[in-house]
CSV table of C-alpha atoms in Angstrom, one decimal:
chain,number,residue,atom,x,y,z
A,1,MET,CA,-59.2,-54.4,-158.7
A,2,ASN,CA,-60.5,-55.9,-161.9
A,3,PRO,CA,-64.0,-57.2,-161.1
A,4,TRP,CA,-63.3,-60.4,-163.0
A,5,LEU,CA,-60.1,-61.1,-161.0
A,6,ASN,CA,-61.9,-60.1,-157.8
A,7,ALA,CA,-64.8,-62.5,-158.4
A,8,ALA,CA,-62.5,-65.3,-159.5
A,9,LEU,CA,-60.3,-64.9,-156.4
A,10,ARG,CA,-63.3,-65.0,-154.1
A,11,VAL,CA,-64.6,-68.2,-155.7
A,12,LEU,CA,-61.1,-69.8,-155.5
A,13,ALA,CA,-60.8,-68.8,-151.9
A,14,CYS,CA,-64.0,-70.6,-151.1
A,15,ILE,CA,-62.9,-73.7,-153.1
A,16,GLY,CA,-59.6,-73.7,-151.3
A,17,LEU,CA,-61.2,-73.4,-147.9
A,18,MET,CA,-63.6,-76.2,-148.8
A,19,LEU,CA,-60.7,-78.6,-149.8
A,20,LEU,CA,-58.7,-77.7,-146.7
A,21,ASN,CA,-61.7,-78.3,-144.5
A,22,GLY,CA,-62.2,-81.6,-146.2
A,23,ALA,CA,-58.7,-82.7,-145.4
A,24,LEU,CA,-59.0,-81.5,-141.8
A,25,ILE,CA,-62.3,-83.3,-141.2
A,26,ILE,CA,-61.0,-86.6,-142.7
A,27,TYR,CA,-58.1,-86.3,-140.2
A,28,MET,CA,-60.5,-85.5,-137.4
A,29,LEU,CA,-62.7,-88.4,-138.3
A,30,ARG,CA,-59.8,-90.7,-138.3
A,31,LYS,CA,-58.5,-89.4,-135.0
A,32,VAL,CA,-61.6,-88.6,-133.0
A,33,LEU,CA,-63.8,-91.5,-134.1
A,34,GLY,CA,-60.7,-93.8,-134.1
A,35,HIS,CA,-60.1,-93.1,-130.5
A,36,MET,CA,-63.8,-93.4,-129.6
A,37,HIS,CA,-64.3,-96.6,-131.5
A,38,LEU,CA,-60.9,-98.0,-130.6
A,39,ARG,CA,-59.7,-98.3,-134.2
A,40,LEU,CA,-56.1,-98.7,-133.7
A,41,GLY,CA,-54.6,-98.4,-137.2
A,42,PRO,CA,-55.5,-95.0,-138.5
A,43,THR,CA,-54.7,-93.1,-135.3
A,44,GLU,CA,-51.1,-94.3,-135.3
A,45,LEU,CA,-49.9,-94.1,-138.9
A,46,GLY,CA,-47.1,-91.5,-138.9
A,47,PRO,CA,-46.7,-88.7,-136.3
A,48,ALA,CA,-50.1,-88.3,-134.6
A,49,GLY,CA,-51.7,-90.3,-137.4
A,50,ILE,CA,-51.2,-87.6,-140.0
A,51,ILE,CA,-49.8,-89.9,-142.7
A,52,GLN,CA,-53.2,-91.7,-142.9
A,53,LEU,CA,-54.5,-88.6,-144.7
A,54,ILE,CA,-52.3,-89.2,-147.7
A,55,PRO,CA,-53.5,-92.7,-148.6
A,56,ASP,CA,-57.1,-91.7,-148.0
A,57,VAL,CA,-56.9,-88.8,-150.4
A,58,VAL,CA,-54.7,-90.6,-153.0
A,59,LYS,CA,-57.1,-93.5,-153.0
A,60,LEU,CA,-60.0,-91.2,-153.9
A,61,LEU,CA,-58.0,-89.5,-156.7
A,62,VAL,CA,-56.5,-92.6,-158.4
A,63,LYS,CA,-59.2,-95.2,-158.0
A,64,GLU,CA,-60.9,-96.4,-161.2
A,65,ASP,CA,-64.0,-94.4,-162.1
A,66,ARG,CA,-66.4,-97.2,-162.4
A,67,HIS,CA,-69.6,-96.5,-164.4
A,68,PRO,CA,-72.3,-99.1,-163.9
A,69,GLY,CA,-74.1,-100.0,-167.2
A,70,LYS,CA,-77.8,-99.5,-166.3
A,71,THR,CA,-77.6,-96.1,-164.8
A,72,ASP,CA,-79.5,-93.0,-165.9
A,73,ARG,CA,-76.4,-91.6,-167.6
A,74,TRP,CA,-76.7,-87.9,-167.4
A,75,LEU,CA,-78.3,-87.7,-164.0
A,76,TYR,CA,-75.6,-90.1,-162.7
A,77,ILE,CA,-72.9,-87.8,-163.9
A,78,LEU,CA,-74.6,-84.6,-162.7
A,79,ALA,CA,-75.7,-85.8,-159.2
A,80,PRO,CA,-72.3,-85.3,-157.5
A,81,PHE,CA,-72.3,-81.7,-158.8
A,82,ILE,CA,-75.9,-81.0,-157.7
A,83,ILE,CA,-74.7,-82.0,-154.2
A,84,PHE,CA,-71.3,-80.3,-154.5
A,85,VAL,CA,-72.1,-76.9,-156.0
A,86,PRO,CA,-74.7,-75.7,-153.4
A,87,ALA,CA,-72.4,-76.8,-150.6
A,88,LEU,CA,-69.7,-74.6,-152.2
A,89,MET,CA,-72.1,-71.7,-152.6
A,90,THR,CA,-72.9,-71.6,-148.9
A,91,TRP,CA,-69.2,-70.7,-148.1
A,92,MET,CA,-69.5,-67.2,-149.5
A,93,ALA,CA,-71.8,-65.9,-146.8
A,94,ILE,CA,-69.8,-67.1,-143.8
A,95,PRO,CA,-68.3,-64.2,-141.9
A,96,PHE,CA,-64.8,-65.1,-140.7
A,97,SER,CA,-64.3,-61.7,-139.2
A,98,ASN,CA,-65.8,-58.2,-139.5
A,99,HIS,CA,-64.8,-57.9,-143.2
A,100,LEU,CA,-63.4,-61.3,-144.1
A,101,MET,CA,-66.2,-62.9,-146.2
A,102,ALA,CA,-66.7,-63.5,-149.9
A,103,ILE,CA,-69.8,-61.4,-150.2
A,104,ASP,CA,-71.4,-59.2,-147.5
A,105,LEU,CA,-75.0,-60.1,-148.1
A,106,ASN,CA,-77.7,-58.8,-145.6
A,107,LEU,CA,-79.6,-62.1,-146.1
A,108,GLY,CA,-76.8,-64.4,-145.1
A,109,VAL,CA,-78.9,-66.9,-143.0
A,110,LEU,CA,-81.6,-67.2,-145.6
A,111,MET,CA,-79.2,-67.7,-148.4
A,112,ILE,CA,-77.2,-70.4,-146.7
A,113,LEU,CA,-80.4,-72.2,-145.7
A,114,SER,CA,-81.9,-71.9,-149.2
A,115,PHE,CA,-78.7,-73.4,-150.8
A,116,LEU,CA,-78.8,-76.2,-148.2
A,117,THR,CA,-82.3,-77.2,-149.4
A,118,ILE,CA,-80.9,-78.1,-152.8
A,119,GLY,CA,-78.6,-80.8,-151.3
A,120,PRO,CA,-81.3,-83.5,-150.7
A,121,LEU,CA,-82.4,-83.1,-154.4
A,122,GLY,CA,-78.8,-84.1,-155.4
A,123,VAL,CA,-78.9,-87.0,-153.1
A,124,PHE,CA,-82.2,-88.1,-154.7
A,125,ALA,CA,-80.7,-87.7,-158.2
A,126,ALA,CA,-77.7,-89.9,-157.2
A,127,GLY,CA,-80.0,-92.6,-155.7
A,128,TRP,CA,-82.4,-92.6,-158.6
A,129,ALA,CA,-79.8,-92.6,-161.3
A,130,SER,CA,-77.8,-95.4,-159.8
A,131,HIS,CA,-80.6,-98.0,-160.7
A,132,ASN,CA,-80.0,-99.8,-157.5
A,133,LYS,CA,-82.6,-100.7,-154.8
A,134,PHE,CA,-80.5,-99.7,-151.9
A,135,ALA,CA,-79.5,-96.4,-153.5
A,136,LEU,CA,-83.2,-95.6,-154.3
A,137,ILE,CA,-84.3,-96.4,-150.7
A,138,GLY,CA,-81.5,-94.2,-149.4
A,139,ALA,CA,-82.6,-91.4,-151.8
A,140,MET,CA,-86.2,-91.6,-150.7
A,141,ARG,CA,-85.2,-91.4,-147.1
A,142,ALA,CA,-83.1,-88.3,-147.9
A,143,ILE,CA,-86.1,-86.6,-149.4
A,144,GLY,CA,-88.4,-87.7,-146.6
A,145,GLY,CA,-85.9,-86.5,-144.0
A,146,ALA,CA,-85.4,-83.2,-145.8
A,147,ILE,CA,-89.0,-82.4,-145.5
A,148,THR,CA,-88.9,-83.3,-141.8
A,149,TYR,CA,-85.9,-81.4,-140.5
A,150,GLU,CA,-85.9,-78.3,-142.7
A,151,ILE,CA,-88.9,-76.6,-141.1
A,152,PRO,CA,-87.8,-76.9,-137.5
A,153,MET,CA,-84.3,-75.9,-138.6
A,154,VAL,CA,-85.4,-72.7,-140.3
A,155,LEU,CA,-87.8,-71.9,-137.4
A,156,SER,CA,-85.2,-72.2,-134.7
A,157,ALA,CA,-82.8,-70.1,-136.8
A,158,LEU,CA,-85.5,-67.4,-136.6
A,159,VAL,CA,-85.0,-66.8,-132.8
A,160,PRO,CA,-81.4,-65.3,-133.0
A,161,VAL,CA,-82.5,-63.5,-136.2
A,162,MET,CA,-85.4,-61.8,-134.2
A,163,LEU,CA,-83.1,-61.1,-131.2
A,164,ALA,CA,-80.5,-59.4,-133.4
A,165,GLY,CA,-83.1,-57.9,-135.8
A,166,SER,CA,-81.1,-58.8,-138.8
A,167,LEU,CA,-80.7,-61.7,-141.3
A,168,SER,CA,-77.0,-61.0,-141.9
A,169,LEU,CA,-74.7,-63.5,-140.1
A,170,LYS,CA,-72.2,-60.6,-139.6
A,171,ASP,CA,-74.8,-58.4,-137.9
A,172,ILE,CA,-76.0,-61.3,-135.7
A,173,SER,CA,-72.5,-62.0,-134.6
A,174,LEU,CA,-71.9,-58.3,-133.9
A,175,ALA,CA,-75.2,-58.0,-132.0
A,176,GLN,CA,-74.0,-60.6,-129.6
A,177,ALA,CA,-70.7,-58.9,-128.9
A,178,GLY,CA,-72.2,-56.2,-126.6
A,179,SER,CA,-74.5,-58.5,-124.7
A,180,PHE,CA,-74.7,-62.2,-123.9
A,181,TRP,CA,-74.5,-64.8,-126.6
A,182,TYR,CA,-77.8,-66.1,-127.9
A,183,TRP,CA,-77.4,-69.7,-126.8
A,184,LEU,CA,-78.9,-68.7,-123.4
A,185,PRO,CA,-82.2,-67.1,-124.6
A,186,GLY,CA,-82.4,-69.6,-127.5
A,187,LEU,CA,-81.5,-72.8,-125.7
A,188,PRO,CA,-84.4,-74.9,-127.0
A,189,CYS,CA,-83.7,-73.6,-130.5
A,190,LEU,CA,-80.0,-74.4,-130.2
A,191,VAL,CA,-80.9,-78.0,-129.3
A,192,ILE,CA,-83.3,-78.3,-132.2
A,193,PHE,CA,-80.9,-76.6,-134.6
A,194,PHE,CA,-78.1,-78.9,-133.5
A,195,ILE,CA,-80.2,-82.1,-134.0
A,196,SER,CA,-81.4,-80.8,-137.4
A,197,SER,CA,-77.8,-80.1,-138.4
A,198,ILE,CA,-76.9,-83.7,-137.7
A,199,MET,CA,-79.8,-84.7,-139.9
A,200,GLU,CA,-78.8,-82.2,-142.6
A,201,THR,CA,-75.2,-83.4,-142.7
A,202,ASN,CA,-76.3,-87.0,-142.9
A,203,GLN,CA,-74.4,-88.1,-139.8
A,204,SER,CA,-75.1,-90.9,-137.4
A,205,PRO,CA,-77.4,-91.2,-135.4
A,206,PHE,CA,-79.5,-89.8,-138.3
A,207,ASP,CA,-77.6,-91.0,-141.4
A,208,MET,CA,-80.8,-92.6,-142.8
A,209,SER,CA,-79.9,-92.2,-146.4
A,210,GLU,CA,-76.6,-94.1,-146.2
A,211,ALA,CA,-77.1,-96.4,-143.1
A,212,GLU,CA,-74.2,-98.8,-143.7
A,213,GLY,CA,-75.8,-101.6,-141.7
A,214,GLU,CA,-79.1,-101.8,-143.7
A,215,LEU,CA,-78.6,-100.0,-147.0
A,216,VAL,CA,-74.9,-100.9,-147.6
A,217,GLU,CA,-74.0,-97.3,-148.3
A,218,GLY,CA,-77.3,-95.8,-149.5
A,219,PHE,CA,-77.5,-93.2,-152.2
A,220,ASN,CA,-73.8,-93.3,-153.1
A,221,VAL,CA,-73.3,-97.1,-153.3
A,222,GLU,CA,-72.7,-97.1,-157.0
A,223,TYR,CA,-70.3,-94.2,-157.0
A,224,SER,CA,-66.5,-94.5,-156.8
A,225,ALA,CA,-63.3,-92.5,-157.1
A,226,MET,CA,-63.6,-88.8,-157.4
A,227,ARG,CA,-67.4,-88.7,-157.9
A,228,PHE,CA,-67.7,-90.3,-154.5
A,229,GLY,CA,-65.1,-87.9,-153.3
A,230,PHE,CA,-67.2,-84.9,-154.4
A,231,MET,CA,-70.1,-86.2,-152.4
A,232,TYR,CA,-68.0,-86.6,-149.3
A,233,LEU,CA,-66.3,-83.2,-149.8
A,234,ALA,CA,-69.8,-81.7,-150.0
A,235,GLU,CA,-70.8,-83.6,-146.8
A,236,PHE,CA,-67.8,-82.3,-145.0
A,237,ALA,CA,-68.4,-78.8,-146.2
A,238,ASN,CA,-72.0,-79.0,-145.0
A,239,ASN,CA,-70.6,-80.2,-141.7
A,240,PHE,CA,-68.5,-77.0,-141.4
A,241,ILE,CA,-71.3,-74.8,-142.6
A,242,MET,CA,-73.8,-76.0,-140.1
A,243,ALA,CA,-71.2,-75.7,-137.3
A,244,ALA,CA,-70.3,-72.2,-138.6
A,245,ILE,CA,-74.0,-71.2,-138.6
A,246,ILE,CA,-74.4,-72.5,-135.0
A,247,VAL,CA,-71.4,-70.5,-134.0
A,248,CYS,CA,-72.7,-67.3,-135.7
A,249,LEU,CA,-76.3,-67.7,-134.5
A,250,PHE,CA,-75.8,-68.9,-130.9
A,251,PHE,CA,-72.1,-68.4,-129.9
A,252,GLY,CA,-71.3,-64.9,-131.1
A,253,GLY,CA,-69.4,-65.7,-134.3
A,254,TRP,CA,-65.8,-64.4,-134.2
A,255,THR,CA,-66.5,-62.2,-131.2
A,256,LEU,CA,-65.2,-62.7,-127.7
A,257,PRO,CA,-66.6,-61.3,-124.4
A,258,PHE,CA,-65.0,-58.0,-123.4
A,259,VAL,CA,-63.1,-57.6,-126.6
A,260,ASN,CA,-63.9,-55.0,-129.3
A,261,PRO,CA,-65.2,-57.1,-132.2
A,262,THR,CA,-64.1,-54.7,-134.9
A,263,THR,CA,-60.4,-54.4,-134.0
A,264,MET,CA,-59.5,-58.0,-133.5
A,265,GLY,CA,-57.4,-58.3,-136.6
A,266,TRP,CA,-56.0,-61.8,-137.3
A,267,LEU,CA,-57.4,-63.1,-134.1
A,268,ALA,CA,-61.0,-63.0,-135.4
A,269,PRO,CA,-60.8,-65.8,-138.0
A,270,VAL,CA,-58.7,-67.9,-135.5
A,271,VAL,CA,-61.4,-67.5,-132.8
A,272,PHE,CA,-64.1,-68.3,-135.4
A,273,LEU,CA,-62.4,-71.4,-136.7
A,274,ILE,CA,-61.6,-72.7,-133.1
A,275,LYS,CA,-65.3,-72.3,-132.1
A,276,THR,CA,-66.5,-73.9,-135.4
A,277,TYR,CA,-64.2,-76.9,-135.0
A,278,LEU,CA,-65.3,-77.3,-131.4
A,279,VAL,CA,-68.9,-77.7,-132.7
A,280,ILE,CA,-67.7,-80.2,-135.3
A,281,PHE,CA,-65.9,-82.1,-132.5
A,282,LEU,CA,-69.3,-82.2,-130.7
A,283,PHE,CA,-70.9,-83.5,-133.9
A,284,MET,CA,-68.3,-86.3,-134.0
A,285,PHE,CA,-68.8,-87.0,-130.3
A,286,VAL,CA,-72.5,-87.5,-130.9
A,287,ARG,CA,-71.7,-89.6,-134.0
A,288,GLY,CA,-69.4,-91.9,-132.1
A,289,THR,CA,-71.7,-92.2,-129.1
A,290,PHE,CA,-75.3,-92.8,-130.2
A,291,SER,CA,-76.6,-95.7,-132.2
A,292,ARG,CA,-78.7,-95.1,-135.3
A,293,TYR,CA,-82.3,-94.2,-135.1
A,294,ARG,CA,-84.9,-96.1,-137.1
A,295,VAL,CA,-86.2,-94.1,-140.0
A,296,ASP,CA,-89.8,-93.8,-138.5
A,297,GLN,CA,-88.3,-92.8,-135.1
A,298,MET,CA,-86.4,-90.0,-136.9
A,299,LEU,CA,-89.5,-88.8,-138.7
A,300,ALA,CA,-91.5,-88.9,-135.5
A,301,LEU,CA,-88.9,-86.9,-133.7
A,302,GLY,CA,-88.9,-84.3,-136.4
A,303,TRP,CA,-92.7,-83.9,-136.9
A,304,LYS,CA,-94.0,-84.6,-133.4
A,305,LYS,CA,-91.4,-83.1,-131.1
A,306,MET,CA,-89.0,-80.7,-132.9
A,307,MET,CA,-91.6,-79.0,-135.0
A,308,PRO,CA,-94.1,-78.1,-132.2
A,309,ILE,CA,-91.4,-77.0,-129.9
A,310,ALA,CA,-89.8,-74.8,-132.5
A,311,ILE,CA,-93.1,-73.2,-133.5
A,312,VAL,CA,-94.1,-72.5,-129.9
A,313,TYR,CA,-90.8,-71.2,-128.8
A,314,THR,CA,-90.4,-69.0,-131.9
A,315,ALA,CA,-93.9,-67.5,-131.3
A,316,LEU,CA,-93.1,-67.0,-127.6
A,317,VAL,CA,-89.8,-65.1,-128.4
A,318,ALA,CA,-91.6,-63.0,-131.0
A,319,PHE,CA,-94.3,-62.1,-128.5
A,320,VAL,CA,-91.9,-61.2,-125.7
A,321,LEU,CA,-89.8,-59.1,-128.1
A,322,LYS,CA,-92.9,-57.3,-129.2
A,323,VAL,CA,-94.0,-56.6,-125.6
A,324,ILE,CA,-90.5,-55.3,-124.7
A,325,ALA,CA,-90.5,-53.1,-127.8
A,326,MET,CA,-93.9,-51.7,-126.9
A,327,LYS,CA,-92.9,-51.1,-123.3
A,328,THR,CA,-89.7,-49.3,-124.2
A,329,GLY,CA,-91.6,-47.3,-126.8
A,330,GLY,CA,-89.6,-48.4,-129.8
A,331,GLY,CA,-92.2,-49.1,-132.5
A,332,MET,CA,-91.4,-52.3,-134.4
B,1,MET,CA,-69.6,-54.8,-160.7
B,2,SER,CA,-69.3,-53.6,-164.3
B,3,LEU,CA,-72.1,-53.7,-166.8
B,4,SER,CA,-70.4,-56.2,-169.1
B,5,LEU,CA,-70.2,-58.8,-166.3
B,6,ASN,CA,-73.8,-58.3,-165.4
B,7,MET,CA,-74.8,-58.6,-169.0
B,8,ILE,CA,-72.9,-61.9,-169.4
B,9,ALA,CA,-74.4,-63.3,-166.3
B,10,PHE,CA,-77.8,-62.3,-167.5
B,11,CYS,CA,-77.3,-64.0,-170.8
B,12,ILE,CA,-76.1,-67.2,-169.1
B,13,PHE,CA,-79.1,-67.3,-166.8
B,14,ALA,CA,-81.6,-66.4,-169.5
B,15,PHE,CA,-80.3,-69.2,-171.8
B,16,ALA,CA,-80.4,-71.5,-168.8
B,17,ILE,CA,-84.0,-70.7,-168.2
B,18,LEU,CA,-84.9,-71.3,-171.9
B,19,LEU,CA,-82.9,-74.6,-171.9
B,20,GLY,CA,-84.7,-75.7,-168.7
B,21,ALA,CA,-88.1,-74.9,-170.2
B,22,LEU,CA,-87.3,-76.9,-173.3
B,23,GLY,CA,-85.9,-79.7,-171.2
B,24,VAL,CA,-89.1,-79.9,-169.1
B,25,MET,CA,-91.1,-80.1,-172.3
B,26,THR,CA,-89.1,-82.6,-174.2
B,27,SER,CA,-87.9,-85.0,-171.5
B,28,LYS,CA,-89.7,-88.3,-171.6
B,29,ASN,CA,-88.7,-89.2,-168.1
B,30,VAL,CA,-90.7,-87.4,-165.4
B,31,VAL,CA,-87.7,-87.4,-163.1
B,32,HIS,CA,-85.6,-85.7,-165.7
B,33,GLY,CA,-88.4,-83.2,-166.2
B,34,ALA,CA,-88.4,-82.5,-162.4
B,35,TYR,CA,-84.7,-81.8,-162.5
B,36,TRP,CA,-85.0,-79.5,-165.5
B,37,LEU,CA,-87.7,-77.6,-163.5
B,38,LEU,CA,-85.2,-77.3,-160.7
B,39,GLU,CA,-82.6,-76.0,-163.0
B,40,MET,CA,-85.0,-73.4,-164.3
B,41,ALA,CA,-85.9,-72.3,-160.8
B,42,VAL,CA,-82.3,-71.8,-159.8
B,43,ALA,CA,-81.6,-69.9,-163.0
B,44,SER,CA,-84.5,-67.6,-162.4
B,45,ALA,CA,-83.1,-67.0,-158.9
B,46,GLY,CA,-79.9,-65.9,-160.6
B,47,ILE,CA,-81.7,-63.4,-162.8
B,48,PHE,CA,-83.4,-61.9,-159.7
B,49,TYR,CA,-80.1,-61.7,-158.0
B,50,PHE,CA,-78.6,-59.7,-160.9
B,51,LEU,CA,-81.6,-57.4,-160.9
B,52,ASP,CA,-80.5,-56.3,-157.3
B,53,SER,CA,-83.4,-58.2,-155.7
B,54,ALA,CA,-81.4,-60.5,-153.5
B,55,TYR,CA,-84.4,-61.2,-151.3
B,56,ILE,CA,-86.6,-62.4,-154.1
B,57,ALA,CA,-83.7,-64.4,-155.5
B,58,VAL,CA,-83.2,-66.2,-152.2
B,59,MET,CA,-87.0,-66.8,-151.8
B,60,GLN,CA,-87.1,-68.1,-155.4
B,61,LEU,CA,-84.3,-70.5,-154.5
B,62,MET,CA,-85.8,-71.6,-151.2
B,63,VAL,CA,-89.5,-71.9,-152.3
B,64,TYR,CA,-89.2,-73.0,-156.0
B,65,GLY,CA,-85.7,-74.6,-155.9
B,66,GLY,CA,-85.9,-76.2,-152.4
B,67,ALA,CA,-89.6,-76.6,-151.4
B,68,VAL,CA,-91.3,-77.1,-154.7
B,69,GLY,CA,-88.5,-79.2,-156.1
B,70,VAL,CA,-88.6,-81.5,-153.1
B,71,LEU,CA,-92.4,-81.7,-153.3
B,72,VAL,CA,-92.4,-82.6,-157.0
B,73,ILE,CA,-89.8,-85.3,-156.4
B,74,PHE,CA,-91.8,-86.5,-153.4
B,75,THR,CA,-94.9,-86.7,-155.5
B,76,ILE,CA,-93.2,-88.6,-158.3
B,77,MET,CA,-91.6,-90.9,-155.8
B,78,ILE,CA,-95.0,-91.7,-154.2
B,79,THR,CA,-97.0,-92.1,-157.4
B,80,LEU,CA,-94.6,-94.2,-159.4
B,81,ARG,CA,-95.0,-97.9,-158.9
B,82,SER,CA,-92.0,-99.0,-160.9
B,83,ARG,CA,-89.0,-97.3,-162.6
B,84,ASP,CA,-90.4,-97.9,-166.1
B,85,GLU,CA,-93.5,-95.9,-165.3
B,86,ALA,CA,-91.4,-92.8,-165.2
B,87,ILE,CA,-91.0,-92.9,-168.9
B,88,ARG,CA,-94.0,-91.4,-170.8
B,89,PRO,CA,-94.5,-90.9,-174.5
B,90,LEU,CA,-94.3,-87.3,-175.8
B,91,ASP,CA,-97.8,-86.2,-176.6
B,92,PHE,CA,-98.2,-83.7,-179.5
B,93,SER,CA,-101.4,-81.8,-179.6
B,94,VAL,CA,-102.3,-79.1,-182.2
B,95,PHE,CA,-104.6,-77.4,-179.7
B,96,ALA,CA,-101.9,-77.1,-177.1
B,97,LEU,CA,-99.6,-75.6,-179.8
B,98,ILE,CA,-102.3,-73.1,-180.8
B,99,GLY,CA,-102.8,-72.2,-177.1
B,100,ALA,CA,-99.1,-71.8,-176.5
B,101,LEU,CA,-98.7,-69.6,-179.6
B,102,ALA,CA,-101.7,-67.5,-178.6
B,103,PHE,CA,-100.2,-67.0,-175.1
B,104,PHE,CA,-96.8,-66.2,-176.6
B,105,GLY,CA,-98.5,-63.6,-178.9
B,106,LEU,CA,-100.3,-62.0,-176.0
B,107,MET,CA,-97.2,-61.8,-173.9
B,108,ALA,CA,-95.1,-60.5,-176.7
B,109,TYR,CA,-97.8,-57.8,-177.5
B,110,ALA,CA,-98.0,-56.9,-173.8
B,111,ILE,CA,-94.2,-56.5,-173.5
B,112,LEU,CA,-93.8,-54.6,-176.7
B,113,THR,CA,-96.6,-52.1,-176.0
B,114,SER,CA,-95.8,-51.4,-172.3
B,115,PRO,CA,-93.4,-48.6,-171.5
B,116,SER,CA,-89.7,-49.5,-171.0
B,117,MET,CA,-88.9,-50.7,-167.5
B,118,ALA,CA,-85.3,-49.6,-167.6
B,119,ALA,CA,-86.4,-46.0,-167.1
B,120,GLN,CA,-88.1,-46.9,-163.8
B,121,HIS,CA,-85.1,-48.6,-162.3
B,122,LEU,CA,-84.8,-47.4,-158.7
B,123,PRO,CA,-81.5,-45.8,-157.6
B,124,ALA,CA,-81.3,-48.1,-154.6
B,125,MET,CA,-83.4,-51.1,-153.8
B,126,PRO,CA,-85.4,-50.8,-150.5
B,127,GLN,CA,-84.1,-52.6,-147.5
B,128,LEU,CA,-85.7,-55.8,-146.3
B,129,ALA,CA,-87.3,-54.2,-143.2
B,130,GLU,CA,-89.1,-51.7,-145.4
B,131,PHE,CA,-90.2,-54.5,-147.7
B,132,GLY,CA,-91.6,-56.4,-144.7
B,133,LYS,CA,-93.4,-53.4,-143.3
B,134,GLU,CA,-95.0,-52.7,-146.7
B,135,MET,CA,-95.9,-56.4,-147.1
B,136,PHE,CA,-97.4,-57.0,-143.7
B,137,SER,CA,-98.8,-53.7,-142.5
B,138,LEU,CA,-102.6,-53.3,-142.3
B,139,LYS,CA,-102.6,-50.8,-145.1
B,140,GLY,CA,-100.3,-52.9,-147.2
B,141,TYR,CA,-100.7,-56.5,-148.3
B,142,SER,CA,-101.6,-58.1,-145.0
B,143,LEU,CA,-105.2,-58.8,-146.0
B,144,PRO,CA,-104.5,-60.5,-149.4
B,145,PHE,CA,-101.7,-62.4,-147.7
B,146,GLU,CA,-104.0,-63.7,-145.0
B,147,ILE,CA,-106.7,-64.6,-147.5
B,148,ALA,CA,-104.1,-66.5,-149.6
B,149,SER,CA,-103.0,-68.4,-146.5
B,150,LEU,CA,-106.6,-69.2,-145.6
B,151,ILE,CA,-107.3,-70.5,-149.1
B,152,LEU,CA,-104.2,-72.7,-148.9
B,153,THR,CA,-105.4,-74.1,-145.5
B,154,VAL,CA,-108.9,-74.8,-146.9
B,155,ALA,CA,-107.3,-76.5,-149.9
B,156,LEU,CA,-105.2,-78.6,-147.6
B,157,VAL,CA,-108.2,-79.7,-145.4
B,158,ALA,CA,-110.2,-80.4,-148.6
B,159,ALA,CA,-107.4,-82.5,-150.0
B,160,VAL,CA,-107.3,-84.6,-146.7
B,161,TRP,CA,-111.1,-84.9,-146.8
B,162,TRP,CA,-111.2,-86.0,-150.5
B,163,THR,CA,-108.6,-88.6,-150.1
B,164,LYS,CA,-110.2,-90.1,-147.0
B,165,ASP,CA,-111.8,-93.6,-147.3
B,166,GLY,CA,-115.4,-93.4,-148.6
B,167,ASP,CA,-116.8,-95.3,-145.6
B,168,ASN,CA,-116.0,-92.8,-143.0
């Protein structure tokens, strides 16, 4: 195929998936959180509450694009894209099946995590450019939080990487097909990764940078219409990406026990999506259940608990793997 | 991927780097400067990616885009007392200009006189595992690596010591 067309189609596929995922998560938010919080309206509109989606999306599209006067103009315009583009880029390394991925990179985990580190900078840009106290406090919290959770997140992702001996999400998924899934040997890391994912995706109980109760809406308070929509789309995309990484690293990706992972055909992406949306459901369950942490509590949790546990457990797994490798004679 | 597509991507990233460098230099607002720096780091990651070094590209993105970017913003955020302090006048210095021109001349001379790198392009880039073995084996770069990390630790401890209150 023409390389231009090929590249364009891959990018379009990622954008399409991102938009579809956005619509699906809005629907899930309305339904799951609606039931958990006893919000009666949105769960009932139309058959199974599905019509609620239309006003939600139309409102974002047609609302007036308000532009406050005192903003830092260029940064204000660019900020939604600094948040949106890295979120879009992460989609290309997600393996939906043995060969269904935008690019087969052997550094998948690293690449996704490195793109995710750009997100908080976009949040800061939005908060700073808005020229608003609440937005700036939210932005500062986003940066402080980013420093806190990114290190334990990357460290805990290392355990499945070491177990599989590869940085490619595809290979890590395949390595789990023959044996047990990695949630069992990497249980502490799964917990740390799960908590860091909630911090990364800015969700309650760790939604410090937007905390409605104290900061109104935080970094995006001055944004409206589709600029606001871009930020939310990116947040939903990150939601999916974190869930997809958890599925790949700890729950075997698209593989199923006792099924040959390379001959699953159309079943593979379906299994992958079901697993991913189950993890997203779990995110929402946490979001609907726990109350918000204070910002210092969140930082203390990150620095004083998650970081030491992640370092110690990663070192332990590395040591055990090295000993096993030396016993069996396979030089590492 | 065809050569033309690579060439176009290279040109885009190269111009993005130049634009970022100019932006850092000419922006009066330090926050804008920080974001131009971020743009430059991301663009250089793109260049590395199109030179078939995906690992270096990802590291560039993670270390310079993510970590250093966050650190620079964090520092600006801590040191600024008000929003107006972010705006600094542009200083023009003849000596800096001479220094920059001298550096440019040196670099241009070095590039023009060194043999062409295109001839040494490897048929296939080494895999990440080989890269790691070379990097961290005893015969490879493990000693410089450890020394560098030790220096960073010493710098960190020294910084904590310096910023401590004078009384203690």
